[in-house]
Structure formats: structure tokens, C-alpha cells
Amino acid sequence: MRLSDFWRLMDDEFGAGYSRTLATSLVLAEVGGVTAAEALGKGVAPKKVWQAMCKMQDVPPERWLGRDIAPKES
């Protein structure tokens, strides 16, 4: 997972504003007892951080890959 995918998933699940608040304030034990932003800054894989966030926030597993987006029609 790329960092841009992490932020897209965060924004889709929690909203663009709240996702930034969560990433900088919620401590995730699963990634070393730091926030998501700190973990990413330390080089923890975005996928691992995303999964830790999902578990901590009780995001249903069926949404861990993101929401379904309908393809654009030409």
C-alpha cells in the first residue's frame, strides 16, 4: 500500500478533516504506542498503520480495503 492509498482510505472512512485529527492524536499500541502520523514518519508500512487504525476504531473488516467506487462512465 502506498502512502497516498493510506490517506485516501482514511479520508473515505473518517472524513477529510477528522482523518487528520485521528492520525495525529490517536495512539495505536499495535504500531509501537505512537500515533499513525508518527508511525508513518518512522517508516512503518502504511498498510500496517491502516490495519491498526481499523482495529482501534472498530472499522468492519469488509471496509478495510475501502469503499466500492463505481467506475466513471465515458
Short mmCIF file of N, CA and C in Angstrom, two decimals:
data_model
loop_
_atom_site.label_atom_id
_atom_site.label_comp_id
_atom_site.label_asym_id
_atom_site.label_seq_id
_atom_site.Cartn_x
_atom_site.Cartn_y
_atom_site.Cartn_z
N MET A 1 0.84 -1.18 0.00
CA MET A 1 0.00 0.00 0.00
C MET A 1 0.89 1.24 0.00
N ARG A 2 0.54 2.18 -0.86
CA ARG A 2 1.26 3.45 -0.90
C ARG A 2 0.69 4.40 0.15
N LEU A 3 1.48 5.39 0.50
CA LEU A 3 1.05 6.39 1.47
C LEU A 3 -0.21 7.12 0.98
N SER A 4 -0.28 7.38 -0.31
CA SER A 4 -1.47 8.05 -0.86
C SER A 4 -2.72 7.19 -0.69
N ASP A 5 -2.56 5.86 -0.79
CA ASP A 5 -3.69 4.96 -0.56
C ASP A 5 -4.14 5.02 0.90
N PHE A 6 -3.17 5.08 1.80
CA PHE A 6 -3.49 5.19 3.23
C PHE A 6 -4.37 6.41 3.47
N TRP A 7 -3.96 7.56 2.95
CA TRP A 7 -4.72 8.79 3.20
C TRP A 7 -6.09 8.77 2.50
N ARG A 8 -6.16 8.15 1.33
CA ARG A 8 -7.47 8.02 0.65
C ARG A 8 -8.41 7.18 1.50
N LEU A 9 -7.91 6.06 2.02
CA LEU A 9 -8.74 5.20 2.87
C LEU A 9 -9.15 5.92 4.15
N MET A 10 -8.22 6.65 4.75
CA MET A 10 -8.55 7.41 5.96
C MET A 10 -9.64 8.44 5.67
N ASP A 11 -9.48 9.20 4.59
CA ASP A 11 -10.47 10.22 4.24
C ASP A 11 -11.82 9.61 3.93
N ASP A 12 -11.83 8.50 3.20
CA ASP A 12 -13.09 7.85 2.85
C ASP A 12 -13.81 7.31 4.09
N GLU A 13 -13.06 6.76 5.01
CA GLU A 13 -13.67 6.14 6.20
C GLU A 13 -14.07 7.16 7.26
N PHE A 14 -13.21 8.14 7.50
CA PHE A 14 -13.44 9.04 8.63
C PHE A 14 -13.73 10.49 8.25
N GLY A 15 -13.61 10.83 6.99
CA GLY A 15 -13.80 12.21 6.55
C GLY A 15 -12.45 12.92 6.49
N ALA A 16 -12.33 13.85 5.56
CA ALA A 16 -11.04 14.51 5.31
C ALA A 16 -10.50 15.24 6.53
N GLY A 17 -11.33 15.93 7.26
CA GLY A 17 -10.85 16.67 8.43
C GLY A 17 -10.56 15.78 9.62
N TYR A 18 -11.50 14.89 9.94
CA TYR A 18 -11.34 14.04 11.12
C TYR A 18 -10.21 13.03 10.95
N SER A 19 -9.96 12.60 9.71
CA SER A 19 -8.90 11.62 9.49
C SER A 19 -7.54 12.19 9.91
N ARG A 20 -7.31 13.48 9.69
CA ARG A 20 -6.05 14.11 10.08
C ARG A 20 -5.96 14.21 11.61
N THR A 21 -7.08 14.49 12.25
CA THR A 21 -7.11 14.56 13.71
C THR A 21 -6.80 13.20 14.31
N LEU A 22 -7.44 12.16 13.78
CA LEU A 22 -7.18 10.80 14.27
C LEU A 22 -5.71 10.42 14.08
N ALA A 23 -5.17 10.74 12.93
CA ALA A 23 -3.80 10.35 12.61
C ALA A 23 -2.78 11.01 13.52
N THR A 24 -3.12 12.17 14.06
CA THR A 24 -2.16 12.88 14.90
C THR A 24 -2.46 12.81 16.39
N SER A 25 -3.59 12.20 16.77
CA SER A 25 -3.93 12.20 18.19
C SER A 25 -4.19 10.81 18.78
N LEU A 26 -4.62 9.87 17.98
CA LEU A 26 -4.95 8.54 18.49
C LEU A 26 -3.70 7.67 18.54
N VAL A 27 -3.36 7.19 19.73
CA VAL A 27 -2.18 6.35 19.91
C VAL A 27 -2.55 4.90 19.59
N LEU A 28 -1.77 4.28 18.74
CA LEU A 28 -2.03 2.91 18.29
C LEU A 28 -0.99 1.97 18.90
N ALA A 29 -1.41 1.16 19.84
CA ALA A 29 -0.50 0.23 20.51
C ALA A 29 0.13 -0.74 19.52
N GLU A 30 -0.62 -1.12 18.51
CA GLU A 30 -0.16 -2.14 17.56
C GLU A 30 1.04 -1.70 16.71
N VAL A 31 1.26 -0.40 16.63
CA VAL A 31 2.41 0.09 15.86
C VAL A 31 3.44 0.76 16.76
N GLY A 32 3.50 0.33 18.00
CA GLY A 32 4.54 0.82 18.90
C GLY A 32 4.12 1.90 19.87
N GLY A 33 2.81 2.09 20.06
CA GLY A 33 2.35 3.07 21.02
C GLY A 33 2.57 4.51 20.58
N VAL A 34 2.46 4.73 19.29
CA VAL A 34 2.59 6.08 18.72
C VAL A 34 1.36 6.35 17.85
N THR A 35 1.21 7.59 17.41
CA THR A 35 0.10 7.92 16.52
C THR A 35 0.38 7.39 15.11
N ALA A 36 -0.64 7.39 14.30
CA ALA A 36 -0.48 6.95 12.91
C ALA A 36 0.55 7.83 12.19
N ALA A 37 0.46 9.13 12.40
CA ALA A 37 1.39 10.05 11.74
C ALA A 37 2.83 9.77 12.18
N GLU A 38 3.02 9.52 13.47
CA GLU A 38 4.37 9.22 13.97
C GLU A 38 4.88 7.89 13.42
N ALA A 39 4.00 6.90 13.38
CA ALA A 39 4.39 5.58 12.86
C ALA A 39 4.80 5.69 11.40
N LEU A 40 4.03 6.42 10.61
CA LEU A 40 4.37 6.61 9.20
C LEU A 40 5.70 7.34 9.06
N GLY A 41 5.91 8.32 9.91
CA GLY A 41 7.16 9.07 9.90
C GLY A 41 8.37 8.22 10.25
N LYS A 42 8.13 7.17 11.04
CA LYS A 42 9.21 6.26 11.44
C LYS A 42 9.42 5.13 10.43
N GLY A 43 8.62 5.14 9.38
CA GLY A 43 8.80 4.14 8.34
C GLY A 43 7.95 2.88 8.47
N VAL A 44 6.99 2.88 9.39
CA VAL A 44 6.08 1.74 9.49
C VAL A 44 5.24 1.70 8.21
N ALA A 45 5.03 0.52 7.69
CA ALA A 45 4.29 0.35 6.44
C ALA A 45 2.87 0.93 6.58
N PRO A 46 2.43 1.72 5.59
CA PRO A 46 1.09 2.29 5.64
C PRO A 46 0.00 1.25 5.84
N LYS A 47 0.16 0.07 5.24
CA LYS A 47 -0.85 -0.98 5.40
C LYS A 47 -0.97 -1.41 6.86
N LYS A 48 0.15 -1.55 7.53
CA LYS A 48 0.14 -1.95 8.94
C LYS A 48 -0.52 -0.86 9.80
N VAL A 49 -0.22 0.39 9.50
CA VAL A 49 -0.82 1.51 10.24
C VAL A 49 -2.33 1.54 9.97
N TRP A 50 -2.73 1.37 8.73
CA TRP A 50 -4.15 1.38 8.37
C TRP A 50 -4.89 0.26 9.11
N GLN A 51 -4.33 -0.93 9.13
CA GLN A 51 -4.98 -2.04 9.80
C GLN A 51 -5.08 -1.79 11.31
N ALA A 52 -4.05 -1.22 11.90
CA ALA A 52 -4.09 -0.88 13.32
C ALA A 52 -5.18 0.15 13.59
N MET A 53 -5.31 1.13 12.71
CA MET A 53 -6.36 2.15 12.86
C MET A 53 -7.74 1.52 12.75
N CYS A 54 -7.91 0.63 11.78
CA CYS A 54 -9.20 -0.04 11.61
C CYS A 54 -9.59 -0.83 12.85
N LYS A 55 -8.64 -1.55 13.41
CA LYS A 55 -8.92 -2.34 14.62
C LYS A 55 -9.28 -1.42 15.79
N MET A 56 -8.52 -0.38 15.96
CA MET A 56 -8.74 0.54 17.08
C MET A 56 -10.08 1.26 16.98
N GLN A 57 -10.50 1.57 15.76
CA GLN A 57 -11.74 2.31 15.54
C GLN A 57 -12.92 1.40 15.20
N ASP A 58 -12.74 0.10 15.33
CA ASP A 58 -13.80 -0.88 15.05
C ASP A 58 -14.40 -0.75 13.65
N VAL A 59 -13.54 -0.52 12.67
CA VAL A 59 -13.99 -0.49 11.28
C VAL A 59 -14.24 -1.94 10.87
N PRO A 60 -15.43 -2.25 10.33
CA PRO A 60 -15.71 -3.62 9.92
C PRO A 60 -14.71 -4.11 8.87
N PRO A 61 -14.26 -5.36 9.00
CA PRO A 61 -13.26 -5.90 8.05
C PRO A 61 -13.64 -5.75 6.58
N GLU A 62 -14.92 -5.76 6.28
CA GLU A 62 -15.32 -5.64 4.87
C GLU A 62 -15.02 -4.24 4.31
N ARG A 63 -14.71 -3.27 5.16
CA ARG A 63 -14.35 -1.93 4.69
C ARG A 63 -12.85 -1.66 4.77
N TRP A 64 -12.06 -2.63 5.17
CA TRP A 64 -10.61 -2.42 5.29
C TRP A 64 -9.93 -2.17 3.95
N LEU A 65 -10.56 -2.59 2.87
CA LEU A 65 -9.99 -2.36 1.54
C LEU A 65 -10.57 -1.11 0.90
N GLY A 66 -11.42 -0.40 1.62
CA GLY A 66 -12.03 0.82 1.10
C GLY A 66 -13.44 0.60 0.62
N ARG A 67 -14.07 1.70 0.31
CA ARG A 67 -15.45 1.62 -0.18
C ARG A 67 -15.44 1.33 -1.67
N ASP A 68 -16.49 0.74 -2.12
CA ASP A 68 -16.60 0.47 -3.55
C ASP A 68 -16.91 1.78 -4.27
N ILE A 69 -16.16 2.04 -5.30
CA ILE A 69 -16.36 3.24 -6.10
C ILE A 69 -16.77 2.80 -7.51
N ALA A 70 -17.92 3.29 -7.94
CA ALA A 70 -18.40 2.94 -9.27
C ALA A 70 -17.48 3.53 -10.33
N PRO A 71 -17.19 2.80 -11.39
CA PRO A 71 -16.35 3.33 -12.45
C PRO A 71 -17.02 4.51 -13.15
N LYS A 72 -16.21 5.45 -13.60
CA LYS A 72 -16.74 6.60 -14.33
C LYS A 72 -17.22 6.16 -15.70
N GLU A 73 -18.35 6.69 -16.09
CA GLU A 73 -18.87 6.38 -17.42
C GLU A 73 -18.33 7.41 -18.41
N SER A 74 -18.02 6.94 -19.61
CA SER A 74 -17.50 7.88 -20.61
C SER A 74 -18.58 8.56 -21.38
#
